[in-house]
PDB file of C-alpha atoms in Angstrom:
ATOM      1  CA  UNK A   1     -34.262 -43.623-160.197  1.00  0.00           C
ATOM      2  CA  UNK A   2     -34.238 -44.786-163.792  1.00  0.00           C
ATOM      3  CA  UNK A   3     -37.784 -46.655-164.484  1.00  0.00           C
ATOM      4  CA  UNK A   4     -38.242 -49.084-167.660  1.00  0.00           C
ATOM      5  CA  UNK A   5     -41.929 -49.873-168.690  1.00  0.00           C
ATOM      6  CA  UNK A   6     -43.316 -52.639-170.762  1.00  0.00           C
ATOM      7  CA  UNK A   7     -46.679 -53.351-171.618  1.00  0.00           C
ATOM      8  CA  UNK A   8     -48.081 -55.840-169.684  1.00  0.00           C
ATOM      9  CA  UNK A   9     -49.395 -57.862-172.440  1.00  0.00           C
ATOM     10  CA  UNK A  10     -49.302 -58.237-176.404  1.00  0.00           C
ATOM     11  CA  UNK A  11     -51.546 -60.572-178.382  1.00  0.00           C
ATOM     12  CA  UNK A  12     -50.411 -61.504-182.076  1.00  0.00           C
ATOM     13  CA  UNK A  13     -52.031 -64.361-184.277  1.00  0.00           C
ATOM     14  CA  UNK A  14     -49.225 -66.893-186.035  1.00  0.00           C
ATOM     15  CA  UNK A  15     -47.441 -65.369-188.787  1.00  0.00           C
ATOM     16  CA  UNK A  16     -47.634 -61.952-188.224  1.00  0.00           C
ATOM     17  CA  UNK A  17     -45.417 -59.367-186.524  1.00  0.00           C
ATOM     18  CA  UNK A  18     -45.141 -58.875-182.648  1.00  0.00           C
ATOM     19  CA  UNK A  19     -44.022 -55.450-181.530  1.00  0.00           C
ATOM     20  CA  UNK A  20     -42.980 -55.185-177.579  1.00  0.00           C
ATOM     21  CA  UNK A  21     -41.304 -51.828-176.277  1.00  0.00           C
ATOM     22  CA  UNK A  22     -39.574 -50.401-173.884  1.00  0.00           C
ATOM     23  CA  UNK A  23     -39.742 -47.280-172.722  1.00  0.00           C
ATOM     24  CA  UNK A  24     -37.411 -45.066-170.528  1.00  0.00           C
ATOM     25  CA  UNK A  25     -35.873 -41.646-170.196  1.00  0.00           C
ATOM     26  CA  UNK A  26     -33.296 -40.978-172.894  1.00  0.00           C
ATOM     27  CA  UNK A  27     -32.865 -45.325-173.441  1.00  0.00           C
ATOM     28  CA  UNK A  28     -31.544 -43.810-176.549  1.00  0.00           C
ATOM     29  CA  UNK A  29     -28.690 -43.362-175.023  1.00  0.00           C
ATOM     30  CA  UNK A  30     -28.331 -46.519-173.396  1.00  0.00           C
ATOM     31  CA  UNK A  31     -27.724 -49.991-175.102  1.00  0.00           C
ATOM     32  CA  UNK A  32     -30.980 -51.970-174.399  1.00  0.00           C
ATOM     33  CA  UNK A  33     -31.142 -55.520-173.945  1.00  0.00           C
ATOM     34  CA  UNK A  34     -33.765 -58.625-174.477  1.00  0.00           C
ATOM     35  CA  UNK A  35     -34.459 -61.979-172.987  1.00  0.00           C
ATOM     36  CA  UNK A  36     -36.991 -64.768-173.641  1.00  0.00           C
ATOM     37  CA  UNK A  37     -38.508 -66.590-170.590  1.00  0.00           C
ATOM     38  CA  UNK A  38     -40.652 -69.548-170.934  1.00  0.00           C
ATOM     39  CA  UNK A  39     -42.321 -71.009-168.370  1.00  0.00           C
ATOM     40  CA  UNK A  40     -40.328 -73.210-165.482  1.00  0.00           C
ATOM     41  CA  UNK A  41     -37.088 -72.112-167.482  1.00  0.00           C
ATOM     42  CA  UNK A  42     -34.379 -69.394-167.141  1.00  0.00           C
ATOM     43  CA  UNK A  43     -34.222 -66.439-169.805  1.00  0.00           C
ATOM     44  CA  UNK A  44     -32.544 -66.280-172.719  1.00  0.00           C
ATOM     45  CA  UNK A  45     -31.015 -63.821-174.046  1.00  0.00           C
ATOM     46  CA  UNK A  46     -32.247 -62.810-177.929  1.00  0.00           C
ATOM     47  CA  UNK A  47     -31.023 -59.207-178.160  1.00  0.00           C
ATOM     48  CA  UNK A  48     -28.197 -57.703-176.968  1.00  0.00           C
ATOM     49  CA  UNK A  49     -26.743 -54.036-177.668  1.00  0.00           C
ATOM     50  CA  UNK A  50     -30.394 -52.813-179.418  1.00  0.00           C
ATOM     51  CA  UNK A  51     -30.383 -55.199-182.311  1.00  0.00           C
ATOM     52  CA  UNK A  52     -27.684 -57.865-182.220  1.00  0.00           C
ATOM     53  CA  UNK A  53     -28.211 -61.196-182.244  1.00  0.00           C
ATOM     54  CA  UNK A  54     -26.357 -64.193-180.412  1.00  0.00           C
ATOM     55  CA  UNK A  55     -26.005 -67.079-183.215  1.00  0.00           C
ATOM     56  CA  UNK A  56     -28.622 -69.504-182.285  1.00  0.00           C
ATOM     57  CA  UNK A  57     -31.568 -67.084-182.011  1.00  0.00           C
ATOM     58  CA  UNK A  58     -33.289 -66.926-185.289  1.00  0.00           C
ATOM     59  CA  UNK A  59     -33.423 -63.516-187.515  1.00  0.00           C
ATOM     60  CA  UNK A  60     -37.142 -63.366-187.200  1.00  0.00           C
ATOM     61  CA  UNK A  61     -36.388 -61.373-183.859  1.00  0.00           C
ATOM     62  CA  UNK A  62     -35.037 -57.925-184.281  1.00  0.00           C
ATOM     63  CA  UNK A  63     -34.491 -55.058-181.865  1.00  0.00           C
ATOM     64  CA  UNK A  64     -34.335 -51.351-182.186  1.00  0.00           C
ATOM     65  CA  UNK A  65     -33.592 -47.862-180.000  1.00  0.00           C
ATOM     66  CA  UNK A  66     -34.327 -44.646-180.553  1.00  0.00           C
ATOM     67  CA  UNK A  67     -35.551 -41.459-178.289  1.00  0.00           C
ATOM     68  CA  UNK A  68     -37.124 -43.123-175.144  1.00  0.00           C
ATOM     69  CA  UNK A  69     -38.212 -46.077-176.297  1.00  0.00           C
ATOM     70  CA  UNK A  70     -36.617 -49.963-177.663  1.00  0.00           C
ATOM     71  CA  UNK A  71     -38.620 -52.305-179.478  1.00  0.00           C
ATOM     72  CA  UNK A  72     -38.242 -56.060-179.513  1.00  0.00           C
ATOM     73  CA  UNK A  73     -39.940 -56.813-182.810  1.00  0.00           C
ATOM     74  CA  UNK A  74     -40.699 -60.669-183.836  1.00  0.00           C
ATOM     75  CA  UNK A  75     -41.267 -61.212-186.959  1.00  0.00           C
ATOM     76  CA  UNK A  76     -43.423 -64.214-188.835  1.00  0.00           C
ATOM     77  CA  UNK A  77     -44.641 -65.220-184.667  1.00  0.00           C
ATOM     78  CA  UNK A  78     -44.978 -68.924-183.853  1.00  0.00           C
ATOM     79  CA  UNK A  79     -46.215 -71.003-181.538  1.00  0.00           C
ATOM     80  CA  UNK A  80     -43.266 -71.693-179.558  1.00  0.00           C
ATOM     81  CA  UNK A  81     -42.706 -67.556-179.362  1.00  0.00           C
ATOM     82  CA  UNK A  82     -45.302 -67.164-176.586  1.00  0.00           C
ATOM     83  CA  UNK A  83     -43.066 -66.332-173.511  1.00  0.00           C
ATOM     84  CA  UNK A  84     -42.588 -63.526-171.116  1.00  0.00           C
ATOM     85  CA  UNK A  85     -40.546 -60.763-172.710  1.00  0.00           C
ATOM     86  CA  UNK A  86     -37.954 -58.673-170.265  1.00  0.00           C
ATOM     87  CA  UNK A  87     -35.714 -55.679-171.530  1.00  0.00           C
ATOM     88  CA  UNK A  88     -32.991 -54.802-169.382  1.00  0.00           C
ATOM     89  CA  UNK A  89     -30.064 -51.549-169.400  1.00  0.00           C
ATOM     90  CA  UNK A  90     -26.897 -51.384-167.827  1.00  0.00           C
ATOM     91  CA  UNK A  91     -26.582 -47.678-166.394  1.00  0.00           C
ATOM     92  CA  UNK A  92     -22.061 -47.729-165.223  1.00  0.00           C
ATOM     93  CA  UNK A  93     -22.825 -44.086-163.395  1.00  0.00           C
ATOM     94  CA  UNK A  94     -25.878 -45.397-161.647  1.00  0.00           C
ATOM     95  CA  UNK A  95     -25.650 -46.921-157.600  1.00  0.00           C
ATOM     96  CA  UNK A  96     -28.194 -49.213-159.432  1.00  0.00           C
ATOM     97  CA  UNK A  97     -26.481 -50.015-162.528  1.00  0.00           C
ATOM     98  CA  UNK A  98     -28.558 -52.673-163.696  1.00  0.00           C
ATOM     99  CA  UNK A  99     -32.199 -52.428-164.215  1.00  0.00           C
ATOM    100  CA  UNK A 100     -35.155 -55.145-165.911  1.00  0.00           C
ATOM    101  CA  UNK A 101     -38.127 -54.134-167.138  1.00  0.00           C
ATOM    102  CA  UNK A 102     -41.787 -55.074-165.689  1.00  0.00           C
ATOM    103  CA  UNK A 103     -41.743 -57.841-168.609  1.00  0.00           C
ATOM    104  CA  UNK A 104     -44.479 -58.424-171.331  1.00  0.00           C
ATOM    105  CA  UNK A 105     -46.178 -61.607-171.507  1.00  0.00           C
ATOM    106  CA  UNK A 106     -46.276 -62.444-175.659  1.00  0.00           C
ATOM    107  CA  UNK A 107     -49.718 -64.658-176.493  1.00  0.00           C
ATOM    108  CA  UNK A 108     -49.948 -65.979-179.746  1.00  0.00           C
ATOM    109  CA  UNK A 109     -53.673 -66.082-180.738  1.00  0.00           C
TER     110      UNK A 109
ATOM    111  CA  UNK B   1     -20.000 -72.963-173.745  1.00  0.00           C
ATOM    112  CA  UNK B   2     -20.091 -71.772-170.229  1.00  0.00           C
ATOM    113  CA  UNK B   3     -22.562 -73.518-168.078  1.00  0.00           C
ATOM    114  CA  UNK B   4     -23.427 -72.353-164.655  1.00  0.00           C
ATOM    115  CA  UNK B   5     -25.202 -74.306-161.981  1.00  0.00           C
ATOM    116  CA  UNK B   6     -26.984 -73.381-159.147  1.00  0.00           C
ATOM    117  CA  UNK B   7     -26.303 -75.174-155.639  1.00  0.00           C
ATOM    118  CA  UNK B   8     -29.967 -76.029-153.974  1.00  0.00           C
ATOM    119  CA  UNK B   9     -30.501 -74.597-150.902  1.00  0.00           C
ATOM    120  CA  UNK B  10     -33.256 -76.059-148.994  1.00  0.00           C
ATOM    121  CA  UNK B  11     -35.917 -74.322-147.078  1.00  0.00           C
ATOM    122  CA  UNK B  12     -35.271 -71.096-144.898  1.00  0.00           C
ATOM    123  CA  UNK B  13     -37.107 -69.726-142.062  1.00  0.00           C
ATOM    124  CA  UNK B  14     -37.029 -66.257-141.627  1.00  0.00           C
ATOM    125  CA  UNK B  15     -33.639 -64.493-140.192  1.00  0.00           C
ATOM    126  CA  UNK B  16     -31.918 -67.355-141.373  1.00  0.00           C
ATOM    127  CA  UNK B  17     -28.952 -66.446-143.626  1.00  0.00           C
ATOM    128  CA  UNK B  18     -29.544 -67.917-147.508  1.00  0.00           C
ATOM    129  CA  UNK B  19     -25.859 -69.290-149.081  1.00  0.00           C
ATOM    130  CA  UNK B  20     -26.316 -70.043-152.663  1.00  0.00           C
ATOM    131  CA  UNK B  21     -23.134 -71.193-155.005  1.00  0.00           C
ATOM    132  CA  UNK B  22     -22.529 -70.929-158.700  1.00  0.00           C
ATOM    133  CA  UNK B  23     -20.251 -73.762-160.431  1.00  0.00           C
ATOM    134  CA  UNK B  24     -18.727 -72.796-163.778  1.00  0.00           C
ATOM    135  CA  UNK B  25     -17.786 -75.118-166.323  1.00  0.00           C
ATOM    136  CA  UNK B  26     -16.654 -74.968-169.634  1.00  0.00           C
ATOM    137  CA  UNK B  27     -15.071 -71.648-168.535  1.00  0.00           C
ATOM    138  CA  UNK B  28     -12.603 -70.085-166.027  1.00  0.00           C
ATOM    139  CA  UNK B  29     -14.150 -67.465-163.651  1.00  0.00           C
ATOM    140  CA  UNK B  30     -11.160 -65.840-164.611  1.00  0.00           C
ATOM    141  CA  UNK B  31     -11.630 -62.438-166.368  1.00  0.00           C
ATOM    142  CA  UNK B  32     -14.573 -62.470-166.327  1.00  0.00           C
ATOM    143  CA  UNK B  33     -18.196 -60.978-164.481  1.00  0.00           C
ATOM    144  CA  UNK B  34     -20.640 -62.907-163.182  1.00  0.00           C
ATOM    145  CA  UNK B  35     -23.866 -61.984-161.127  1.00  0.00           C
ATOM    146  CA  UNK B  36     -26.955 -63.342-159.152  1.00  0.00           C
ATOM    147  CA  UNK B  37     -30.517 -62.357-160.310  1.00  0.00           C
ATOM    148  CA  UNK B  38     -34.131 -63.158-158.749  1.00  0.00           C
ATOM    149  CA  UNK B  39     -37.326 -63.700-159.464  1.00  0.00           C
ATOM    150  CA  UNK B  40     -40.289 -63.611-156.907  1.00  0.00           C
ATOM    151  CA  UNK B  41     -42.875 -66.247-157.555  1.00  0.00           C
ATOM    152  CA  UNK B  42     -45.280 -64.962-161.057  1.00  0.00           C
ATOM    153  CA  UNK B  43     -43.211 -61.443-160.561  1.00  0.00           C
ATOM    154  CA  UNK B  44     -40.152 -59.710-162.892  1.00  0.00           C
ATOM    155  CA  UNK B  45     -36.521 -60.279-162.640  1.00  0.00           C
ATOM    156  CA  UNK B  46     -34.489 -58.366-159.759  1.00  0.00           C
ATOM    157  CA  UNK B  47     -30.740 -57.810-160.262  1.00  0.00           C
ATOM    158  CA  UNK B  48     -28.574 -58.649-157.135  1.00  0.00           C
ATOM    159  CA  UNK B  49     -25.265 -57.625-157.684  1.00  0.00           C
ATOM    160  CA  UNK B  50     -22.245 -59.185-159.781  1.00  0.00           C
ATOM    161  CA  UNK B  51     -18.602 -60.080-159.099  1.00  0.00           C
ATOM    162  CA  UNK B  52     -15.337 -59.220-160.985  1.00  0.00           C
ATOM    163  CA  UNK B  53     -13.051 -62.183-160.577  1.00  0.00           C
ATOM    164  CA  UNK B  54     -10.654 -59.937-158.647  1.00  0.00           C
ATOM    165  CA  UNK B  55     -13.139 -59.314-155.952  1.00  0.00           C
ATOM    166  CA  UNK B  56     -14.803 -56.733-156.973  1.00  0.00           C
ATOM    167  CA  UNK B  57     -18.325 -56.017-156.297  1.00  0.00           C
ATOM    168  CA  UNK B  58     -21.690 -54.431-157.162  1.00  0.00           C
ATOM    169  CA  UNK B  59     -25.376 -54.348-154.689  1.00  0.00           C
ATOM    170  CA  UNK B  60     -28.293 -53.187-155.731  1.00  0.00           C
ATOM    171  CA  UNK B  61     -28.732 -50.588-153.261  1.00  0.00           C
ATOM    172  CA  UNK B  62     -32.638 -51.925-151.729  1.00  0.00           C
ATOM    173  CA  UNK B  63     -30.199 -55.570-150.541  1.00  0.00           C
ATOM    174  CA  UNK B  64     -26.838 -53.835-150.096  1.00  0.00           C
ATOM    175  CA  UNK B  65     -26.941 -53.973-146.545  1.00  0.00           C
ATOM    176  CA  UNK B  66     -27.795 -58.112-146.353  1.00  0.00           C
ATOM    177  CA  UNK B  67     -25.976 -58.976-149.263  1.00  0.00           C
ATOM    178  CA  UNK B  68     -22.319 -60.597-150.002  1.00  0.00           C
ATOM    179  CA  UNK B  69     -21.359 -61.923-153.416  1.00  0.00           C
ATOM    180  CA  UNK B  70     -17.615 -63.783-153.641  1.00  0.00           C
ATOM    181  CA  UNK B  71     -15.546 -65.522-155.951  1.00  0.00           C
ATOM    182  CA  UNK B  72     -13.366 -68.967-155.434  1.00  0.00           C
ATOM    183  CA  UNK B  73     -10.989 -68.700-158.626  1.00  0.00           C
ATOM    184  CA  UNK B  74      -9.553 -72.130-157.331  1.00  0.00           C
ATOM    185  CA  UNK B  75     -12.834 -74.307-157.349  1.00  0.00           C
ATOM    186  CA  UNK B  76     -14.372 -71.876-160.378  1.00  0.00           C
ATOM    187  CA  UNK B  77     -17.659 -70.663-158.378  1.00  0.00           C
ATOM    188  CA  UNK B  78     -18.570 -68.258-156.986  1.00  0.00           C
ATOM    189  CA  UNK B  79     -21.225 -67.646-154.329  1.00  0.00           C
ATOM    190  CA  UNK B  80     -24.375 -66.029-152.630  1.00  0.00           C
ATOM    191  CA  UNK B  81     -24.822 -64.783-149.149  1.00  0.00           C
ATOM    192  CA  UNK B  82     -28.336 -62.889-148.269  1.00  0.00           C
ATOM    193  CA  UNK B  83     -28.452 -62.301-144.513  1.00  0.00           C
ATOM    194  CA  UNK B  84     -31.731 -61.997-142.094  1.00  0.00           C
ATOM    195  CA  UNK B  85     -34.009 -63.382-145.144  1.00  0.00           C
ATOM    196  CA  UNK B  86     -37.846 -62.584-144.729  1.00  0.00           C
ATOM    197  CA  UNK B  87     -41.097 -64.206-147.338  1.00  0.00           C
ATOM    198  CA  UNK B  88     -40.202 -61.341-149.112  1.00  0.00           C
ATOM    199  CA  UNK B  89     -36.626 -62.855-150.652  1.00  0.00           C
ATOM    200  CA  UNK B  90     -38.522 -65.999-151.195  1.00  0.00           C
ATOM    201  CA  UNK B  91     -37.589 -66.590-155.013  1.00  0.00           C
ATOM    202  CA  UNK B  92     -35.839 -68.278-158.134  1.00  0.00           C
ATOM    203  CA  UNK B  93     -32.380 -67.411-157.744  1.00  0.00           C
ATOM    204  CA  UNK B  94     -30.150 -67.450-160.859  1.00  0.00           C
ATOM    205  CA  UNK B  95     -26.585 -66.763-161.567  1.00  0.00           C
ATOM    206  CA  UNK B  96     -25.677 -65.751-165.118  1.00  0.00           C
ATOM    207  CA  UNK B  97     -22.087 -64.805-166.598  1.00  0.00           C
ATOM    208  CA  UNK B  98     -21.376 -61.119-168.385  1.00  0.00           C
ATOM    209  CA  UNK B  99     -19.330 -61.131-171.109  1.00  0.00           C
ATOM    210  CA  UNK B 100     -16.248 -59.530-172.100  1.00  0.00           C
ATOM    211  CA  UNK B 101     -17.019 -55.744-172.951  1.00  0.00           C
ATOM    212  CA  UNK B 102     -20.704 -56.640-172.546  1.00  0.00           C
ATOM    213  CA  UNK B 103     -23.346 -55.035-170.240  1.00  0.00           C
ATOM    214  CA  UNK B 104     -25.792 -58.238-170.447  1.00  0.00           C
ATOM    215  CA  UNK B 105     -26.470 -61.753-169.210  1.00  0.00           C
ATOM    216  CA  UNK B 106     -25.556 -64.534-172.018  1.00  0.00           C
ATOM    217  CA  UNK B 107     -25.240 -67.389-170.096  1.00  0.00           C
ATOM    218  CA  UNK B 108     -27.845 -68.180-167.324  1.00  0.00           C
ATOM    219  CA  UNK B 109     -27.948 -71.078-164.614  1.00  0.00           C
ATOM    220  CA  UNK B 110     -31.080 -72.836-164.953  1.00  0.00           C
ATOM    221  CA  UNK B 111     -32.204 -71.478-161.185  1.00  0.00           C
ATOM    222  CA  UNK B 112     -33.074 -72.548-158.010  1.00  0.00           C
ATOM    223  CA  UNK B 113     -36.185 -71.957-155.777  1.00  0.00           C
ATOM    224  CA  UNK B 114     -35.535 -70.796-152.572  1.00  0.00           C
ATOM    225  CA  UNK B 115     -38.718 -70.784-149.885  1.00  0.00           C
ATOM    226  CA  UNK B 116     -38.052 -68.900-146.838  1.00  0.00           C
ATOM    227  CA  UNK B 117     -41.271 -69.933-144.410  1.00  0.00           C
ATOM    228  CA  UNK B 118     -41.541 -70.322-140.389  1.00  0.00           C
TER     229      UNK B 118
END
């Protein structure tokens, strides 16, 4: 079955850029997907179809997809970034057409 | 906006059957997706399964066999059944709404726990 892998962890001091992938086989051909979870609240979504945006999530956070991996990339981190990062795909010829990744918990320094 | 809210279940004991509903507001159920996602205590997110308005339906294949997902169009909900619940489906339960042409969550309940202990 298809398998998505995150790092467990990234560290990144204020004000600099956070990279968190994704990996999986072929996600290059699959529209990859990013929420934001704090802690004691529900995720939100901040990238949806590799690198769009919904309106009220700032531009610092950017996504990309290419090959076997997607990147979540946050740019000029702050404080209030520090969350657990999931990516998720939507596979319509899978049994299992919806998968999450493992999730990366972001810790700004 | 749509807003989703998640009924509170209580506690469980094991074999007990978990019933969870979803209330909509500021948006019909109407043509449109909506699914059930959990989270084990300190673990990752765990897709259930979603509903199409019309009835139908999607399981992730490990709860298939325990799980029903269904739709009330007239009271704009729609609900959770997990049958024969162990520790292990102790969790936060969400529901969360898929948009039109989309293959992603964009609007999320803000969860409930549910405890299944003896």
């Amino acid at each position: 079955s298809y398998v998505l892998t995150q790092p467990p962890s990234v560290s990144v001091a204020p004000g600099q850029t956070a990279r968190i992938t994704c990996g999986g086989n072929n996600f290059g051909t699959k529209s990859g997907h990013w929420y934001q979870q704090k802690p004691g609240q529900a995720p939100v979504l901040v990238v949806y179809d590799d690198s769009d945006r919904p309106s009220e999530i700032p531009d610092r956070f950017s996504g990309s997809n290419s090959g076997n991996t997607a990147t979540l990339t946050i740019s000029r981190v702050e404080a209030g970034d520090e969350a657990d990062y999931y990516c998720q795909v939507w596979d319509t010829t899978s049994d299992h057409p919806v998968l999450f990744g493992g999730g990366t918990r972001l810790t700004v320094l | 906006q749509v807003q989703l809210q998640e009924s509170v279940p209580g506690l469980l004991k094991p074999s007990e059957t978990l019933s969870l509903t979803c209330s909509v507001s500021g948006g019909s159920v109407i043509n449109s997706y909506w699914s059930w996602i959990r989270q084990p205590p300190g673990k990752g997110l765990e897709w259930i399964g979603y509903i199409y308005y019309s009835g139908y339906t999607k399981y992730n294949p490990s709860l298939k066999s325990r799980v029903t997902i269904s739709v009330d169009t007239s009271k704009n909900q729609f609900s959770l059944r997990l049958n024969s619940v162990t520790a292990a489906d102790t969790a936060v339960y969400y529901c969360a709404h898929i948009p039109q042409f989309g293959y992603y969550f964009d609007y999320w309940g803000q969860g409930t726990l549910v405890t299944v202990s003896s």
